[in-house]
Tab-separated table of C-alpha atoms and ligand atoms in Angstrom:
chain	number	residue	atom	x	y	z
A	1	MET	CA	55.683	135.752	132.266
A	2	ASN	CA	55.965	132.262	133.661
A	3	TYR	CA	59.529	131.196	132.916
A	4	ILE	CA	63.071	132.445	132.792
A	5	VAL	CA	65.003	131.075	129.852
A	6	CYS	CA	68.780	131.034	130.411
A	7	HIS	CA	71.213	130.685	127.571
A	8	TYR	CA	74.813	129.675	127.887
A	9	ALA	CA	77.374	130.365	125.236
A	10	GLU	CA	80.598	128.495	125.539
A	11	ILE	CA	79.285	125.478	127.409
A	12	GLY	CA	77.320	124.628	124.300
A	13	ILE	CA	80.517	123.797	122.463
A	14	LYS	CA	82.229	121.733	125.137
A	15	GLY	CA	81.664	118.402	123.346
A	16	LYS	CA	81.718	115.376	125.604
A	17	ASN	CA	81.985	117.492	128.727
A	18	ARG	CA	78.875	119.458	127.913
A	19	LYS	CA	76.720	117.547	130.356
A	20	PHE	CA	79.208	118.138	133.163
A	21	PHE	CA	79.199	121.895	132.545
A	22	GLU	CA	75.418	122.053	132.228
A	23	GLU	CA	74.900	120.216	135.481
A	24	LYS	CA	77.347	122.515	137.266
A	25	LEU	CA	75.491	125.515	135.917
A	26	ILE	CA	72.109	124.145	136.970
A	27	ASN	CA	73.394	123.438	140.458
A	28	ASN	CA	74.885	126.915	140.693
A	29	ILE	CA	71.594	128.501	139.635
A	30	LYS	CA	69.695	126.402	142.161
A	31	ALA	CA	72.142	127.311	144.900
A	32	ALA	CA	71.940	131.010	144.064
A	33	LEU	CA	68.138	131.071	144.012
A	34	ASN	CA	67.740	128.821	146.994
A	35	ILE	CA	69.197	131.531	149.172
A	36	GLN	CA	65.928	133.327	148.633
A	37	ILE	CA	63.209	130.707	148.253
A	38	PRO	CA	63.765	127.083	149.187
A	39	GLU	CA	60.598	125.777	147.550
A	40	ASN	CA	61.896	126.746	144.119
A	41	TRP	CA	64.347	123.882	144.307
A	42	GLU	CA	62.835	121.557	141.704
A	43	PHE	CA	61.935	124.227	139.188
A	44	VAL	CA	65.216	124.502	137.366
A	45	LYS	CA	65.810	122.161	134.459
A	46	ARG	CA	67.616	121.739	131.195
A	47	ILE	CA	65.785	121.492	127.899
A	48	SER	CA	67.119	121.630	124.346
A	49	GLY	CA	70.354	123.448	125.125
A	50	ARG	CA	68.959	126.013	127.531
A	51	ILE	CA	68.002	126.150	131.178
A	52	LEU	CA	64.475	126.898	132.275
A	53	ILE	CA	63.502	128.366	135.596
A	54	LYS	CA	59.838	128.204	136.460
A	55	LEU	CA	58.532	131.340	138.131
A	56	THR	CA	56.379	130.542	141.104
A	57	ASN	CA	56.690	133.598	143.262
A	58	LYS	CA	56.180	137.111	141.946
A	59	ASN	CA	58.345	138.611	144.658
A	60	GLN	CA	61.395	136.529	143.895
A	61	ARG	CA	64.312	138.663	142.730
A	62	PHE	CA	66.436	137.329	139.936
A	63	ASP	CA	69.303	139.822	139.977
A	64	VAL	CA	71.551	137.041	141.234
A	65	LEU	CA	71.505	135.551	137.737
A	66	LYS	CA	73.604	138.485	136.527
A	67	ASN	CA	76.501	137.128	138.616
A	68	ILE	CA	76.259	133.488	137.636
A	69	PHE	CA	79.152	132.625	135.382
A	70	GLY	CA	78.182	130.495	132.406
A	71	ILE	CA	75.031	132.476	131.602
A	72	ALA	CA	75.337	134.396	128.324
A	73	TYR	CA	71.898	135.953	128.653
A	74	PHE	CA	68.498	135.293	130.176
A	75	ALA	CA	64.950	136.407	129.548
A	76	PHE	CA	61.579	136.492	131.276
A	77	ALA	CA	59.375	134.512	128.916
A	78	VAL	CA	55.827	133.310	128.394
A	79	SER	CA	55.477	129.709	127.333
A	80	THR	CA	52.905	128.156	125.062
A	81	LYS	CA	52.459	124.948	123.067
A	82	ASN	CA	54.717	124.679	120.054
A	83	GLU	CA	51.909	125.114	117.582
A	84	ILE	CA	51.937	128.047	115.219
A	85	GLU	CA	48.389	129.182	116.135
A	86	LYS	CA	49.257	129.223	119.832
A	87	ILE	CA	52.486	131.088	119.164
A	88	GLN	CA	50.567	133.634	117.127
A	89	GLU	CA	48.004	134.181	119.863
A	90	THR	CA	50.688	134.491	122.544
A	91	ALA	CA	52.699	136.968	120.488
A	92	LEU	CA	49.663	139.207	120.098
A	93	THR	CA	48.822	139.073	123.805
A	94	LEU	CA	52.434	139.820	124.687
A	95	VAL	CA	52.556	143.117	122.800
A	96	LYS	CA	48.982	144.289	122.429
A	97	ASN	CA	49.192	146.736	125.339
A	98	LYS	CA	52.640	148.007	124.474
A	99	GLU	CA	53.248	151.319	122.789
A	100	PHE	CA	55.272	150.921	119.629
A	101	LYS	CA	55.099	151.523	115.922
A	102	THR	CA	57.764	149.237	114.530
A	103	PHE	CA	58.806	145.702	115.400
A	104	ARG	CA	60.506	142.594	114.187
A	105	ILE	CA	60.265	138.899	114.994
A	106	SER	CA	63.377	136.904	115.831
A	107	ALA	CA	62.481	133.210	115.847
A	108	LYS	CA	64.802	130.300	116.609
A	109	ARG	CA	63.821	126.712	116.231
A	110	SER	CA	65.726	124.086	118.193
A	111	ASP	CA	63.132	121.436	117.316
A	112	LYS	CA	63.905	120.695	113.702
A	113	LYS	CA	60.703	118.643	113.430
A	114	PHE	CA	58.650	121.789	113.764
A	115	PRO	CA	56.944	122.190	110.345
A	116	LEU	CA	58.016	125.804	109.759
A	117	SER	CA	61.561	127.114	109.392
A	118	SER	CA	62.703	130.045	111.565
A	119	GLN	CA	62.244	132.392	108.628
A	120	GLU	CA	58.731	131.076	108.005
A	121	ILE	CA	57.842	131.624	111.673
A	122	ASN	CA	59.163	135.200	111.406
A	123	GLU	CA	56.980	135.830	108.385
A	124	LYS	CA	53.856	134.199	109.715
A	125	ILE	CA	53.890	135.875	113.140
A	126	GLY	CA	55.041	139.165	111.613
A	127	GLU	CA	52.103	139.163	109.250
A	128	SER	CA	49.644	138.614	112.071
A	129	VAL	CA	51.077	141.486	114.151
A	130	VAL	CA	50.863	143.768	111.102
A	131	LYS	CA	47.284	142.750	110.392
A	132	ASN	CA	45.856	142.611	113.885
A	133	LEU	CA	47.690	145.439	115.591
A	134	LYS	CA	48.461	147.647	112.577
A	135	LYS	CA	52.194	147.816	113.246
A	136	LYS	CA	55.085	148.094	110.823
A	137	VAL	CA	57.985	145.680	110.344
A	138	ASN	CA	61.444	147.219	110.669
A	139	LEU	CA	64.235	144.677	110.541
A	140	LYS	CA	67.134	147.088	111.068
A	141	ASN	CA	65.986	149.333	113.884
A	142	PRO	CA	62.693	148.162	115.411
A	143	GLU	CA	61.256	149.625	118.603
A	144	ILE	CA	60.576	146.147	119.892
A	145	THR	CA	61.706	142.654	119.009
A	146	ILE	CA	59.554	139.637	119.735
A	147	PHE	CA	61.889	136.718	120.400
A	148	ILE	CA	60.422	133.270	119.827
A	149	GLU	CA	62.180	130.036	120.735
A	150	VAL	CA	60.566	126.832	119.571
A	151	THR	CA	61.680	123.759	121.514
A	152	GLU	CA	60.543	120.149	121.493
A	153	ASN	CA	57.429	120.668	123.609
A	154	ASN	CA	56.950	124.371	124.057
A	155	ALA	CA	57.568	127.725	122.547
A	156	PHE	CA	58.912	130.613	124.624
A	157	LEU	CA	58.264	134.230	123.776
A	158	TYR	CA	59.927	137.312	125.239
A	159	LEU	CA	60.818	140.908	124.490
A	160	GLU	CA	64.080	141.496	126.309
A	161	LYS	CA	67.406	139.693	126.607
A	162	ILE	CA	69.241	140.432	129.859
A	163	LYS	CA	73.001	140.069	129.662
A	164	GLY	CA	74.690	137.511	131.934
A	165	PRO	CA	78.381	137.584	132.834
A	166	GLY	CA	79.494	134.877	130.358
A	167	GLY	CA	82.386	132.580	131.256
A	168	LEU	CA	82.229	129.033	132.597
A	169	PRO	CA	80.204	127.802	135.595
A	170	ALA	CA	81.737	128.444	139.027
A	171	ASN	CA	83.876	125.551	140.259
A	172	SER	CA	83.989	123.736	136.903
A	173	SER	CA	87.690	124.323	136.128
A	174	GLY	CA	89.648	123.068	139.114
A	175	LYS	CA	91.064	124.841	142.122
A	176	GLY	CA	93.592	127.663	142.562
A	177	ILE	CA	95.187	129.523	145.457
A	178	LEU	CA	94.466	133.220	145.167
A	179	LEU	CA	96.962	135.544	146.836
A	180	LEU	CA	94.675	138.204	148.235
A	181	SER	CA	96.475	141.303	149.465
A	182	GLY	CA	93.653	143.702	150.262
A	183	GLY	CA	94.741	146.031	147.444
A	184	ILE	CA	92.817	146.841	144.281
A	185	ASP	CA	94.329	144.263	141.971
A	186	SER	CA	94.050	140.852	143.569
A	187	PRO	CA	90.230	140.854	143.982
A	188	VAL	CA	89.933	141.713	140.291
A	189	ALA	CA	92.292	138.829	139.480
A	190	ALA	CA	89.970	136.627	141.549
A	191	TYR	CA	87.010	137.760	139.480
A	192	PHE	CA	88.710	136.831	136.217
A	193	VAL	CA	89.744	133.309	137.238
A	194	LYS	CA	86.337	132.721	138.773
A	195	LYS	CA	84.850	133.801	135.471
A	196	ARG	CA	86.680	130.882	133.885
A	197	GLY	CA	85.287	128.449	136.465
A	198	VAL	CA	88.251	128.267	138.863
A	199	GLU	CA	87.400	127.601	142.489
A	200	THR	CA	89.497	129.934	144.643
A	201	ILE	CA	91.003	129.426	148.048
A	202	TYR	CA	92.173	132.760	149.408
A	203	LEU	CA	95.549	133.305	151.016
A	204	HIS	CA	96.410	136.492	152.869
A	205	PHE	CA	99.766	137.362	154.431
A	206	HIS	CA	99.623	139.830	157.309
A	207	SER	CA	102.249	141.459	159.500
A	208	TYR	CA	100.216	141.642	162.689
A	209	PRO	CA	101.270	142.639	165.390
A	210	PHE	CA	103.729	144.901	163.534
A	211	THR	CA	100.854	146.335	161.590
A	212	SER	CA	97.223	146.627	162.651
A	213	LYS	CA	94.609	143.967	162.021
A	214	ASN	CA	93.046	146.140	159.311
A	215	SER	CA	94.438	144.148	156.435
A	216	ILE	CA	92.877	140.972	157.807
A	217	GLU	CA	89.486	142.645	158.124
A	218	LYS	CA	89.809	143.934	154.581
A	219	ALA	CA	90.663	140.493	153.254
A	220	LYS	CA	87.576	139.074	154.979
A	221	ASP	CA	85.351	141.815	153.564
A	222	LEU	CA	86.719	141.255	150.067
A	223	VAL	CA	86.031	137.528	150.244
A	224	LYS	CA	82.488	138.339	151.323
A	225	ILE	CA	82.018	140.534	148.253
A	226	LEU	CA	83.611	137.988	145.924
A	227	ASN	CA	81.301	135.300	147.285
A	228	LYS	CA	78.521	136.642	145.096
A	229	PHE	CA	80.352	135.065	142.172
A	230	SER	CA	80.467	131.638	143.860
A	231	PRO	CA	76.916	130.442	144.264
A	232	MET	CA	77.222	128.092	147.173
A	233	GLU	CA	74.888	125.739	148.837
A	234	LYS	CA	74.217	126.786	152.390
A	235	ARG	CA	76.780	124.679	154.134
A	236	GLN	CA	79.674	125.526	151.849
A	237	LYS	CA	81.778	128.587	152.504
A	238	SER	CA	84.879	130.199	151.045
A	239	LYS	CA	88.155	129.429	152.713
A	240	LEU	CA	90.489	132.279	153.659
A	241	ILE	CA	93.881	131.271	155.028
A	242	LEU	CA	95.719	133.883	157.095
A	243	ILE	CA	99.494	133.573	157.290
A	244	PRO	CA	101.585	135.581	159.760
A	245	PHE	CA	104.468	137.045	157.793
A	246	ALA	CA	106.181	139.431	160.222
A	247	GLU	CA	108.665	136.873	161.584
A	248	ILE	CA	109.983	136.205	158.094
A	249	GLN	CA	110.260	139.925	157.385
A	250	LYS	CA	112.091	140.534	160.648
A	251	LYS	CA	114.580	137.775	159.839
A	252	ILE	CA	115.216	139.191	156.368
A	253	VAL	CA	115.785	142.658	157.820
A	254	SER	CA	118.088	141.478	160.606
A	255	SER	CA	120.200	139.281	158.308
A	256	LYS	CA	122.035	142.227	156.748
A	257	ILE	CA	120.824	141.379	153.239
A	258	ASP	CA	120.915	144.234	150.686
A	259	GLU	CA	117.713	146.089	151.542
A	260	ARG	CA	116.952	146.694	147.879
A	261	LEU	CA	116.304	142.933	147.541
A	262	ARG	CA	113.782	142.764	150.381
A	263	VAL	CA	110.618	142.924	148.309
A	264	VAL	CA	111.804	140.190	145.957
A	265	LEU	CA	112.727	138.047	148.958
A	266	TYR	CA	109.335	138.644	150.585
A	267	ARG	CA	107.660	137.564	147.379
A	268	ARG	CA	109.773	134.424	147.057
A	269	PHE	CA	108.710	133.464	150.571
A	270	MET	CA	105.069	134.171	149.830
A	271	MET	CA	105.218	132.035	146.715
A	272	ARG	CA	106.850	129.137	148.533
A	273	ILE	CA	104.264	129.212	151.291
A	274	ALA	CA	101.458	129.461	148.739
A	275	GLU	CA	102.884	126.455	146.892
A	276	LYS	CA	102.860	124.403	150.102
A	277	ILE	CA	99.262	125.434	150.796
A	278	ALA	CA	98.354	124.454	147.222
A	279	GLU	CA	99.727	120.981	147.907
A	280	THR	CA	97.588	120.480	151.010
A	281	GLU	CA	94.523	121.994	149.359
A	282	LYS	CA	95.060	119.992	146.145
A	283	ALA	CA	95.082	123.168	144.069
A	284	SER	CA	96.734	123.306	140.643
A	285	ALA	CA	97.904	126.905	140.379
A	286	LEU	CA	98.615	130.152	142.211
A	287	ILE	CA	96.891	133.349	141.113
A	288	THR	CA	98.136	136.890	141.713
A	289	GLY	CA	97.000	140.397	140.818
A	290	GLU	CA	100.302	141.328	139.193
A	291	SER	CA	100.447	143.467	136.075
A	292	ILE	CA	103.685	143.719	134.113
A	293	GLY	CA	105.809	146.660	135.184
A	294	GLN	CA	103.248	148.134	137.605
A	295	VAL	CA	105.713	148.253	140.515
A	296	ALA	CA	109.339	147.201	141.058
A	297	SER	CA	108.477	143.634	142.042
A	298	GLN	CA	106.461	143.186	138.859
A	299	THR	CA	109.091	143.775	136.189
A	300	LEU	CA	109.521	140.725	133.973
A	301	GLU	CA	113.049	140.276	135.338
A	302	ASN	CA	111.813	140.195	138.940
A	303	ILE	CA	108.827	138.008	138.080
A	304	LYS	CA	111.350	135.490	136.754
A	305	VAL	CA	113.478	135.647	139.915
A	306	ILE	CA	110.384	135.344	142.138
A	307	GLU	CA	108.918	132.428	140.238
A	308	GLU	CA	112.220	130.572	140.286
A	309	ALA	CA	111.505	129.714	143.929
A	310	ILE	CA	108.578	127.437	143.032
A	311	LYS	CA	107.404	124.859	140.510
A	312	ILE	CA	103.628	125.329	140.520
A	313	PRO	CA	102.160	127.450	137.675
A	314	VAL	CA	101.337	131.068	138.515
A	315	LEU	CA	98.411	132.699	136.719
A	316	ARG	CA	98.403	136.479	136.361
A	317	PRO	CA	95.061	137.349	134.811
A	318	LEU	CA	95.810	141.101	134.975
A	319	CYS	CA	99.273	141.026	133.373
A	320	GLY	CA	98.150	143.072	130.379
A	321	PHE	CA	95.806	145.485	132.138
A	322	ASP	CA	96.536	149.153	132.860
A	323	LYS	CA	95.762	150.376	136.379
A	324	GLU	CA	92.832	152.428	135.037
A	325	GLU	CA	91.271	149.328	133.511
A	326	ILE	CA	91.732	147.363	136.714
A	327	ILE	CA	90.098	150.154	138.716
A	328	ALA	CA	87.117	150.250	136.341
A	329	LYS	CA	86.610	146.517	136.794
A	330	ALA	CA	87.028	146.791	140.574
A	331	ARG	CA	84.245	149.379	140.641
A	332	GLU	CA	82.034	147.187	138.497
A	333	ILE	CA	82.400	144.176	140.805
A	334	ASP	CA	82.073	146.338	143.956
A	335	THR	CA	85.480	145.603	145.459
A	336	PHE	CA	86.996	149.047	144.830
A	337	GLU	CA	85.571	150.897	147.830
A	338	THR	CA	86.814	148.200	150.208
A	339	SER	CA	90.207	147.918	148.509
A	340	ILE	CA	90.986	151.611	148.933
A	341	ILE	CA	90.337	151.730	152.677
A	342	PRO	CA	93.760	152.746	154.010
A	343	CYS	CA	95.716	150.065	155.816
A	344	ASP	CA	99.323	149.137	156.328
A	345	ASP	CA	100.423	146.753	153.667
A	346	THR	CA	102.630	143.754	154.434
A	347	CYS	CA	104.920	144.400	151.484
A	348	SER	CA	105.586	147.954	152.603
A	349	LEU	CA	106.724	146.901	156.073
A	350	PHE	CA	110.496	147.503	156.194
A	351	ALA	CA	110.374	148.182	152.447
A	352	PRO	CA	113.364	150.081	151.017
A	353	LYS	CA	113.033	153.380	149.146
A	354	ASN	CA	114.709	152.054	146.012
A	355	PRO	CA	113.904	148.402	145.437
A	356	LYS	CA	115.824	146.625	142.683
A	357	THR	CA	113.896	146.420	139.442
A	358	LYS	CA	116.239	143.729	138.104
A	359	ALA	CA	117.257	141.507	140.974
A	360	ASN	CA	120.130	139.151	140.257
A	361	LEU	CA	119.106	135.553	140.897
A	362	LYS	CA	122.576	134.456	142.042
A	363	ILE	CA	122.754	137.241	144.599
A	364	VAL	CA	119.190	136.545	145.752
A	365	LYS	CA	119.966	132.874	146.232
A	366	SER	CA	123.173	133.513	148.114
A	367	SER	CA	121.333	136.007	150.335
A	368	GLU	CA	118.781	133.355	151.184
A	369	LYS	CA	121.626	131.138	152.439
A	370	LYS	CA	121.772	133.467	155.449
A	371	LEU	CA	118.225	132.402	156.324
A	372	ASN	CA	116.748	129.106	157.406
A	373	VAL	CA	114.202	129.149	154.609
A	374	LYS	CA	112.546	125.798	155.297
A	375	ASN	CA	112.174	126.436	158.955
A	376	LEU	CA	110.722	129.921	158.490
A	377	ILE	CA	108.158	128.592	156.036
A	378	ALA	CA	107.152	125.699	158.265
A	379	LYS	CA	106.712	128.025	161.260
A	380	ALA	CA	104.527	130.444	159.312
A	381	ILE	CA	102.321	127.613	158.106
A	382	ILE	CA	101.949	126.145	161.599
A	383	LYS	CA	100.795	129.549	162.824
A	384	SER	CA	98.318	129.998	159.985
A	385	GLU	CA	94.628	130.408	160.680
A	386	ILE	CA	91.663	129.331	158.567
A	387	VAL	CA	88.545	131.463	158.358
A	388	LEU	CA	85.374	130.279	156.605
A	389	ILE	CA	83.362	133.074	155.048
B	401	ATP	P1	97.240	144.495	144.956
B	401	ATP	O1	96.500	145.703	144.539
B	401	ATP	O2	96.547	143.226	144.602
B	401	ATP	O3	97.651	144.579	146.406
B	401	ATP	P2	99.730	145.593	144.190
B	401	ATP	O4	99.645	146.423	142.980
B	401	ATP	O5	99.716	146.278	145.502
B	401	ATP	O6	98.587	144.497	144.131
B	401	ATP	P3	101.956	143.980	145.055
B	401	ATP	O7	101.835	144.487	146.430
B	401	ATP	O8	103.300	143.920	144.410
B	401	ATP	O9	101.045	144.751	144.027
B	401	ATP	O10	101.349	142.542	145.014
B	401	ATP	C1	101.234	141.854	143.833
B	401	ATP	C2	100.384	140.621	144.090
B	401	ATP	O11	100.988	139.790	145.103
B	401	ATP	C3	99.022	140.958	144.627
B	401	ATP	O12	98.110	141.244	143.589
B	401	ATP	C4	98.675	139.696	145.372
B	401	ATP	O13	98.198	138.696	144.491
B	401	ATP	C5	100.020	139.261	145.944
B	401	ATP	N1	100.200	139.821	147.300
B	401	ATP	C6	100.859	140.925	147.674
B	401	ATP	N2	100.789	141.135	148.995
B	401	ATP	C7	100.053	140.137	149.508
B	401	ATP	C8	99.574	139.767	150.820
B	401	ATP	N3	99.866	140.496	151.886
B	401	ATP	N4	98.830	138.651	150.938
B	401	ATP	C9	98.513	137.903	149.866
B	401	ATP	N5	98.917	138.195	148.618
B	401	ATP	C10	99.672	139.280	148.428
B	402	MG	MG1	99.391	145.351	147.354
């Protein structure tokens, strides 16, 4: 095997922007591989709607490709000249030491000048495998499939397609502020927007010194894990912004506001602060791990009251997921074990036993009149801390 052939699905149909997406993907692949071997730098290139990676080092590990958004699938391939005799020879060498009885050929021709159609290639190469190796064709359920891709200059042959994560290349769809709590849901929400190419800046509210520093450590660890989905060149890092939230909570508690409204008020403050951060970071949306009806603050009625505090769009990639589904995804992306480490949660500090599931906007707004909202927000932002991970 001397090449990896990477295929991308959706980028192929992005019309005029196709080049932009392809270049992003190439850069992301280079950045991901460069972590391991610097000299591989110039061996990634685009040809005929696919990306080729030249293999130069047998010890290089390519697992990282499984986390690069934009890749539909990839394959370890042998290349040869795009001449039918060469393809025939290569196909025989590729499988002659393999144990199998049945096979099929799956040829694709992206060079339409090639004299044979895909079907004719299938037939021709199939015939030679039957004759030379005494194997049987089985189109429906073969033991092995020989994939052949004919491009302008070369043909690539391989036996296995390895699934990529799909989606759009990291950092190709603008920037969002991801509200990262340290729970199970928000890291999964991060995964899904990243999958669609959104660059994420992480925002974590903590109640230190009223709670321990655990939640901050958890947020850092989660960003570290999520970094595997953002192939970054060495000097770039993810930004995690830490906002102290205890002062705001204390003010809400001491202002004699109906305690059942506390959680909704906390969330309105979080959203306002996140909106301000989005302005400075030039981000276009906020992203949360909310799922409709999961807890009191996530009923549609309360979502409406919370969102009324801001103008910026809020994306909720998990709104239709059940908890079980979110947990399954969290396990798959390796955030689950970190998310379930016990720690005191900001939202549960001074939280009432029976929060309102349908807060009344008028009452919420008049309660906020007892607070100096602007001032509290400004103070929290001044005391914020940026960590690069
Ligand atoms: P999660 O598992 O993500 O913590 P949750 O089920 O505990 O979610 P909530 O606590 O109501 O639900 O939080 C809903 C969303 O609000 C979170 O997914 C997250 O996006 C945001 N959020 C909550 N608390 C914080 C926090 N301390 N810092 C940053 N974002 C937060
Ligand atoms: Mg939570």
